[in-house]
């Protein structure tokens, strides 16, 4: 009952590092799914505005590839296989939209930007973390329901780690104190990443 793919709009910036930093802190994010609509978190309420739906162009294992034709942004994304929750007393239930991890390509960024969408607002005082079979990396930059790493170099480390792993876990804490871990399958990640680059014109497999 939840939303699915992701899209981030970026500003027209000259400096690449400035572009990445502003993209993480001041961007409009739309999360959607071609098959799932809206998630109600209780009696007719929802945790945010309805989000735009972008079609899935290709699927590889647990990963989907989509594109926003209005600005050419492309991304590979996946939803979690399961979620484990550790809630403090009276913290309430974990009510949220569809969580996602994704790698976005926009404005000729060939590295890709990793992002975690928790589907609910994250605690800015508690960094989220991404764990794979290779390493554990903090997602210290938090903006509402989004979490990122700080730099292009960190994005490279994250994507390299995902490419060599079978599963990934993101552990986070919400603004109301709920601690949870989402587990993601990386089956199809490498193929989806390649297809997202092809879709954005960043990679030509025929040359």
PDB file of C-alpha atoms in Angstrom:
ATOM      1  CA  UNK A   1       0.000   0.000   0.000  1.00  0.00           C
ATOM      2  CA  UNK A   2       2.851   2.383  -0.498  1.00  0.00           C
ATOM      3  CA  UNK A   3       4.600   4.628  -2.951  1.00  0.00           C
ATOM      4  CA  UNK A   4       7.578   3.532  -5.064  1.00  0.00           C
ATOM      5  CA  UNK A   5      10.310   5.127  -7.371  1.00  0.00           C
ATOM      6  CA  UNK A   6      12.364   8.183  -6.680  1.00  0.00           C
ATOM      7  CA  UNK A   7      13.144  11.492  -8.281  1.00  0.00           C
ATOM      8  CA  UNK A   8      15.302  14.411  -7.133  1.00  0.00           C
ATOM      9  CA  UNK A   9      15.316  17.817  -8.828  1.00  0.00           C
ATOM     10  CA  UNK A  10      18.620  19.666  -8.726  1.00  0.00           C
ATOM     11  CA  UNK A  11      19.546  23.278  -9.265  1.00  0.00           C
ATOM     12  CA  UNK A  12      21.623  24.501 -12.188  1.00  0.00           C
ATOM     13  CA  UNK A  13      25.052  24.763 -10.558  1.00  0.00           C
ATOM     14  CA  UNK A  14      28.523  25.270 -11.965  1.00  0.00           C
ATOM     15  CA  UNK A  15      30.616  23.541  -9.321  1.00  0.00           C
ATOM     16  CA  UNK A  16      30.083  19.778  -9.121  1.00  0.00           C
ATOM     17  CA  UNK A  17      30.729  19.492  -5.386  1.00  0.00           C
ATOM     18  CA  UNK A  18      28.463  22.445  -4.741  1.00  0.00           C
ATOM     19  CA  UNK A  19      25.823  20.721  -6.839  1.00  0.00           C
ATOM     20  CA  UNK A  20      26.013  17.581  -4.727  1.00  0.00           C
ATOM     21  CA  UNK A  21      25.884  19.451  -1.421  1.00  0.00           C
ATOM     22  CA  UNK A  22      22.922  21.604  -2.423  1.00  0.00           C
ATOM     23  CA  UNK A  23      21.188  18.594  -3.962  1.00  0.00           C
ATOM     24  CA  UNK A  24      21.347  16.872  -0.612  1.00  0.00           C
ATOM     25  CA  UNK A  25      20.093  19.832   1.428  1.00  0.00           C
ATOM     26  CA  UNK A  26      17.709  21.810  -0.780  1.00  0.00           C
ATOM     27  CA  UNK A  27      15.895  19.557  -3.233  1.00  0.00           C
ATOM     28  CA  UNK A  28      12.396  18.556  -4.096  1.00  0.00           C
ATOM     29  CA  UNK A  29      11.949  14.824  -3.683  1.00  0.00           C
ATOM     30  CA  UNK A  30       9.216  12.741  -5.253  1.00  0.00           C
ATOM     31  CA  UNK A  31       8.883   9.076  -4.330  1.00  0.00           C
ATOM     32  CA  UNK A  32       6.457   6.900  -6.261  1.00  0.00           C
ATOM     33  CA  UNK A  33       5.648   3.470  -7.632  1.00  0.00           C
ATOM     34  CA  UNK A  34       4.005   2.372 -10.851  1.00  0.00           C
ATOM     35  CA  UNK A  35       2.017  -0.318  -9.066  1.00  0.00           C
ATOM     36  CA  UNK A  36       1.423   1.018  -5.548  1.00  0.00           C
ATOM     37  CA  UNK A  37      -0.531   4.121  -4.678  1.00  0.00           C
ATOM     38  CA  UNK A  38      -0.730   5.799  -1.296  1.00  0.00           C
ATOM     39  CA  UNK A  39      -0.143   4.515   2.213  1.00  0.00           C
ATOM     40  CA  UNK A  40      -2.576   5.496   4.952  1.00  0.00           C
ATOM     41  CA  UNK A  41      -0.937   5.555   8.385  1.00  0.00           C
ATOM     42  CA  UNK A  42      -4.058   5.227  10.433  1.00  0.00           C
ATOM     43  CA  UNK A  43      -7.530   6.622  10.240  1.00  0.00           C
ATOM     44  CA  UNK A  44      -7.551   8.362   6.914  1.00  0.00           C
ATOM     45  CA  UNK A  45      -4.293  10.153   7.592  1.00  0.00           C
ATOM     46  CA  UNK A  46      -1.111  10.088   5.595  1.00  0.00           C
ATOM     47  CA  UNK A  47       2.444  11.065   6.400  1.00  0.00           C
ATOM     48  CA  UNK A  48       2.912  13.557   3.579  1.00  0.00           C
ATOM     49  CA  UNK A  49       1.637  14.897   0.267  1.00  0.00           C
ATOM     50  CA  UNK A  50       0.737  12.595  -2.582  1.00  0.00           C
ATOM     51  CA  UNK A  51       3.773  11.983  -4.733  1.00  0.00           C
ATOM     52  CA  UNK A  52       4.179  11.861  -8.469  1.00  0.00           C
ATOM     53  CA  UNK A  53       4.366   8.477 -10.188  1.00  0.00           C
ATOM     54  CA  UNK A  54       7.157   7.684 -12.635  1.00  0.00           C
ATOM     55  CA  UNK A  55       7.000   4.521 -14.741  1.00  0.00           C
ATOM     56  CA  UNK A  56       9.435   1.681 -14.197  1.00  0.00           C
ATOM     57  CA  UNK A  57      11.492   1.368 -17.375  1.00  0.00           C
ATOM     58  CA  UNK A  58      13.353  -1.827 -16.462  1.00  0.00           C
ATOM     59  CA  UNK A  59      13.587  -4.298 -13.582  1.00  0.00           C
ATOM     60  CA  UNK A  60      16.521  -6.447 -12.489  1.00  0.00           C
ATOM     61  CA  UNK A  61      15.987  -8.704  -9.505  1.00  0.00           C
ATOM     62  CA  UNK A  62      14.840  -6.465  -6.645  1.00  0.00           C
ATOM     63  CA  UNK A  63      15.869  -3.245  -8.425  1.00  0.00           C
ATOM     64  CA  UNK A  64      13.952  -0.934 -10.759  1.00  0.00           C
ATOM     65  CA  UNK A  65      15.124   1.775 -13.167  1.00  0.00           C
ATOM     66  CA  UNK A  66      13.134   4.965 -13.819  1.00  0.00           C
ATOM     67  CA  UNK A  67      13.573   8.361 -15.438  1.00  0.00           C
ATOM     68  CA  UNK A  68      11.982  11.769 -15.131  1.00  0.00           C
ATOM     69  CA  UNK A  69      11.563  13.004 -18.722  1.00  0.00           C
ATOM     70  CA  UNK A  70      11.193  16.617 -17.584  1.00  0.00           C
ATOM     71  CA  UNK A  71      14.811  17.003 -16.452  1.00  0.00           C
ATOM     72  CA  UNK A  72      16.478  13.755 -17.515  1.00  0.00           C
ATOM     73  CA  UNK A  73      17.208  12.451 -14.013  1.00  0.00           C
ATOM     74  CA  UNK A  74      17.597   8.664 -13.903  1.00  0.00           C
ATOM     75  CA  UNK A  75      17.777   6.357 -10.926  1.00  0.00           C
ATOM     76  CA  UNK A  76      17.945   2.756  -9.768  1.00  0.00           C
ATOM     77  CA  UNK A  77      15.973   2.007  -6.607  1.00  0.00           C
ATOM     78  CA  UNK A  78      14.815  -0.834  -4.402  1.00  0.00           C
ATOM     79  CA  UNK A  79      12.426  -1.279  -1.489  1.00  0.00           C
ATOM     80  CA  UNK A  80      13.327  -3.345   1.600  1.00  0.00           C
ATOM     81  CA  UNK A  81      12.672  -7.056   1.920  1.00  0.00           C
ATOM     82  CA  UNK A  82      11.787  -6.625   5.574  1.00  0.00           C
ATOM     83  CA  UNK A  83      11.974  -4.221   8.505  1.00  0.00           C
ATOM     84  CA  UNK A  84      12.857  -4.984  12.117  1.00  0.00           C
ATOM     85  CA  UNK A  85      11.767  -2.448  14.734  1.00  0.00           C
ATOM     86  CA  UNK A  86      12.946  -1.701  18.247  1.00  0.00           C
ATOM     87  CA  UNK A  87      10.516   0.786  19.743  1.00  0.00           C
ATOM     88  CA  UNK A  88      10.947   2.495  23.102  1.00  0.00           C
ATOM     89  CA  UNK A  89       7.917   2.389  25.370  1.00  0.00           C
ATOM     90  CA  UNK A  90       5.066   4.577  24.065  1.00  0.00           C
ATOM     91  CA  UNK A  91       7.046   5.620  21.004  1.00  0.00           C
ATOM     92  CA  UNK A  92       4.159   4.592  18.791  1.00  0.00           C
ATOM     93  CA  UNK A  93       4.030   2.543  15.627  1.00  0.00           C
ATOM     94  CA  UNK A  94       6.326   2.973  12.647  1.00  0.00           C
ATOM     95  CA  UNK A  95       3.987   4.743  10.257  1.00  0.00           C
ATOM     96  CA  UNK A  96       5.549   5.703   6.930  1.00  0.00           C
ATOM     97  CA  UNK A  97       5.505   5.739   3.163  1.00  0.00           C
ATOM     98  CA  UNK A  98       7.461   3.175   1.143  1.00  0.00           C
ATOM     99  CA  UNK A  99      11.142   3.254   2.163  1.00  0.00           C
ATOM    100  CA  UNK A 100      13.775   3.077  -0.573  1.00  0.00           C
ATOM    101  CA  UNK A 101      17.462   3.089  -1.256  1.00  0.00           C
ATOM    102  CA  UNK A 102      18.484   4.521  -4.587  1.00  0.00           C
ATOM    103  CA  UNK A 103      21.324   5.724  -6.764  1.00  0.00           C
ATOM    104  CA  UNK A 104      20.531   8.862  -8.768  1.00  0.00           C
ATOM    105  CA  UNK A 105      22.188  10.148 -11.934  1.00  0.00           C
ATOM    106  CA  UNK A 106      21.510  13.755 -12.880  1.00  0.00           C
ATOM    107  CA  UNK A 107      23.322  16.651 -14.578  1.00  0.00           C
ATOM    108  CA  UNK A 108      26.017  14.388 -16.092  1.00  0.00           C
ATOM    109  CA  UNK A 109      26.986  13.046 -12.662  1.00  0.00           C
ATOM    110  CA  UNK A 110      28.603   9.727 -13.624  1.00  0.00           C
ATOM    111  CA  UNK A 111      29.373   8.703 -10.063  1.00  0.00           C
ATOM    112  CA  UNK A 112      25.783   8.533  -8.894  1.00  0.00           C
ATOM    113  CA  UNK A 113      24.347   9.764  -5.619  1.00  0.00           C
ATOM    114  CA  UNK A 114      23.243   7.258  -2.988  1.00  0.00           C
ATOM    115  CA  UNK A 115      20.188   8.118  -0.905  1.00  0.00           C
ATOM    116  CA  UNK A 116      18.009   6.446   1.710  1.00  0.00           C
ATOM    117  CA  UNK A 117      14.372   7.455   1.966  1.00  0.00           C
ATOM    118  CA  UNK A 118      12.986   6.257   5.293  1.00  0.00           C
ATOM    119  CA  UNK A 119       9.416   7.129   4.372  1.00  0.00           C
ATOM    120  CA  UNK A 120       9.146   8.993   7.687  1.00  0.00           C
ATOM    121  CA  UNK A 121      11.052  11.853   9.269  1.00  0.00           C
ATOM    122  CA  UNK A 122      14.434  10.891  10.682  1.00  0.00           C
ATOM    123  CA  UNK A 123      16.045  12.117  13.876  1.00  0.00           C
ATOM    124  CA  UNK A 124      18.725  14.653  12.977  1.00  0.00           C
ATOM    125  CA  UNK A 125      20.531  13.834  16.239  1.00  0.00           C
ATOM    126  CA  UNK A 126      21.065  10.189  15.299  1.00  0.00           C
ATOM    127  CA  UNK A 127      22.904   9.400  12.078  1.00  0.00           C
ATOM    128  CA  UNK A 128      21.567   6.520  10.021  1.00  0.00           C
ATOM    129  CA  UNK A 129      24.040   3.855   8.914  1.00  0.00           C
ATOM    130  CA  UNK A 130      24.404   1.607   5.887  1.00  0.00           C
ATOM    131  CA  UNK A 131      25.896  -1.826   6.475  1.00  0.00           C
ATOM    132  CA  UNK A 132      27.001  -4.279   3.777  1.00  0.00           C
ATOM    133  CA  UNK A 133      29.242  -7.334   3.845  1.00  0.00           C
ATOM    134  CA  UNK A 134      32.135  -4.986   2.964  1.00  0.00           C
ATOM    135  CA  UNK A 135      31.789  -2.207   5.519  1.00  0.00           C
ATOM    136  CA  UNK A 136      29.524   0.075   7.532  1.00  0.00           C
ATOM    137  CA  UNK A 137      29.144   3.695   6.450  1.00  0.00           C
ATOM    138  CA  UNK A 138      27.355   6.502   8.331  1.00  0.00           C
ATOM    139  CA  UNK A 139      24.618   8.474   6.622  1.00  0.00           C
ATOM    140  CA  UNK A 140      25.158  11.630   8.628  1.00  0.00           C
ATOM    141  CA  UNK A 141      23.473  14.155   6.375  1.00  0.00           C
ATOM    142  CA  UNK A 142      19.766  14.038   7.210  1.00  0.00           C
ATOM    143  CA  UNK A 143      16.973  16.160   5.763  1.00  0.00           C
ATOM    144  CA  UNK A 144      13.453  15.189   6.850  1.00  0.00           C
ATOM    145  CA  UNK A 145      12.994  11.591   5.634  1.00  0.00           C
ATOM    146  CA  UNK A 146      16.206  11.504   3.577  1.00  0.00           C
ATOM    147  CA  UNK A 147      19.715  10.418   4.571  1.00  0.00           C
ATOM    148  CA  UNK A 148      22.920  10.791   2.533  1.00  0.00           C
ATOM    149  CA  UNK A 149      26.667  10.570   2.814  1.00  0.00           C
ATOM    150  CA  UNK A 150      28.653  13.798   2.655  1.00  0.00           C
ATOM    151  CA  UNK A 151      30.771  13.637  -0.480  1.00  0.00           C
ATOM    152  CA  UNK A 152      31.290  12.218  -3.946  1.00  0.00           C
ATOM    153  CA  UNK A 153      34.071  10.037  -2.534  1.00  0.00           C
ATOM    154  CA  UNK A 154      31.648   8.604   0.036  1.00  0.00           C
ATOM    155  CA  UNK A 155      29.118   7.953  -2.724  1.00  0.00           C
ATOM    156  CA  UNK A 156      31.798   6.035  -4.598  1.00  0.00           C
ATOM    157  CA  UNK A 157      32.555   3.942  -1.517  1.00  0.00           C
ATOM    158  CA  UNK A 158      28.877   3.204  -0.930  1.00  0.00           C
ATOM    159  CA  UNK A 159      28.189   2.204  -4.532  1.00  0.00           C
ATOM    160  CA  UNK A 160      31.330   0.044  -4.693  1.00  0.00           C
ATOM    161  CA  UNK A 161      30.317  -1.673  -1.458  1.00  0.00           C
ATOM    162  CA  UNK A 162      26.785  -2.314  -2.724  1.00  0.00           C
ATOM    163  CA  UNK A 163      28.132  -3.725  -5.997  1.00  0.00           C
ATOM    164  CA  UNK A 164      30.164  -6.346  -4.110  1.00  0.00           C
ATOM    165  CA  UNK A 165      27.498  -7.378  -1.594  1.00  0.00           C
ATOM    166  CA  UNK A 166      24.350  -9.495  -1.587  1.00  0.00           C
ATOM    167  CA  UNK A 167      22.404  -7.599   1.058  1.00  0.00           C
ATOM    168  CA  UNK A 168      22.442  -4.187   2.716  1.00  0.00           C
ATOM    169  CA  UNK A 169      20.925  -2.936   5.943  1.00  0.00           C
ATOM    170  CA  UNK A 170      20.049   0.642   6.855  1.00  0.00           C
ATOM    171  CA  UNK A 171      19.592   1.342  10.556  1.00  0.00           C
ATOM    172  CA  UNK A 172      17.905   4.590  11.577  1.00  0.00           C
ATOM    173  CA  UNK A 173      15.924   6.388  14.259  1.00  0.00           C
ATOM    174  CA  UNK A 174      12.766   8.392  13.669  1.00  0.00           C
ATOM    175  CA  UNK A 175      11.862  11.737  15.224  1.00  0.00           C
ATOM    176  CA  UNK A 176       9.536   9.982  17.679  1.00  0.00           C
ATOM    177  CA  UNK A 177      12.287   7.673  18.915  1.00  0.00           C
ATOM    178  CA  UNK A 178      11.600   4.482  16.996  1.00  0.00           C
ATOM    179  CA  UNK A 179      14.737   2.576  16.029  1.00  0.00           C
ATOM    180  CA  UNK A 180      14.473   0.309  12.999  1.00  0.00           C
ATOM    181  CA  UNK A 181      16.514  -1.544  10.405  1.00  0.00           C
ATOM    182  CA  UNK A 182      15.518  -2.056   6.762  1.00  0.00           C
ATOM    183  CA  UNK A 183      17.088  -4.992   4.916  1.00  0.00           C
ATOM    184  CA  UNK A 184      17.551  -4.684   1.155  1.00  0.00           C
ATOM    185  CA  UNK A 185      18.471  -7.293  -1.423  1.00  0.00           C
ATOM    186  CA  UNK A 186      21.171  -6.298  -3.899  1.00  0.00           C
ATOM    187  CA  UNK A 187      20.110  -8.891  -6.452  1.00  0.00           C
ATOM    188  CA  UNK A 188      20.050  -6.998  -9.747  1.00  0.00           C
ATOM    189  CA  UNK A 189      21.824  -3.915  -8.362  1.00  0.00           C
ATOM    190  CA  UNK A 190      24.743  -3.933 -10.810  1.00  0.00           C
ATOM    191  CA  UNK A 191      22.490  -4.491 -13.826  1.00  0.00           C
ATOM    192  CA  UNK A 192      20.091  -1.737 -12.697  1.00  0.00           C
ATOM    193  CA  UNK A 193      22.971   0.666 -12.118  1.00  0.00           C
ATOM    194  CA  UNK A 194      24.295   0.027 -15.602  1.00  0.00           C
ATOM    195  CA  UNK A 195      20.848   0.478 -17.140  1.00  0.00           C
ATOM    196  CA  UNK A 196      20.299   3.754 -15.271  1.00  0.00           C
ATOM    197  CA  UNK A 197      23.558   5.086 -16.735  1.00  0.00           C
ATOM    198  CA  UNK A 198      22.517   3.956 -20.212  1.00  0.00           C
ATOM    199  CA  UNK A 199      19.080   5.553 -19.767  1.00  0.00           C
ATOM    200  CA  UNK A 200      20.719   8.854 -18.816  1.00  0.00           C
ATOM    201  CA  UNK A 201      23.132   8.708 -21.746  1.00  0.00           C
ATOM    202  CA  UNK A 202      26.141   8.359 -19.443  1.00  0.00           C
ATOM    203  CA  UNK A 203      27.121   4.956 -20.827  1.00  0.00           C
ATOM    204  CA  UNK A 204      27.050   3.531 -24.335  1.00  0.00           C
ATOM    205  CA  UNK A 205      27.173  -0.247 -24.373  1.00  0.00           C
ATOM    206  CA  UNK A 206      27.362  -0.416 -28.168  1.00  0.00           C
ATOM    207  CA  UNK A 207      30.630   1.500 -28.506  1.00  0.00           C
TER     208      UNK A 207
END
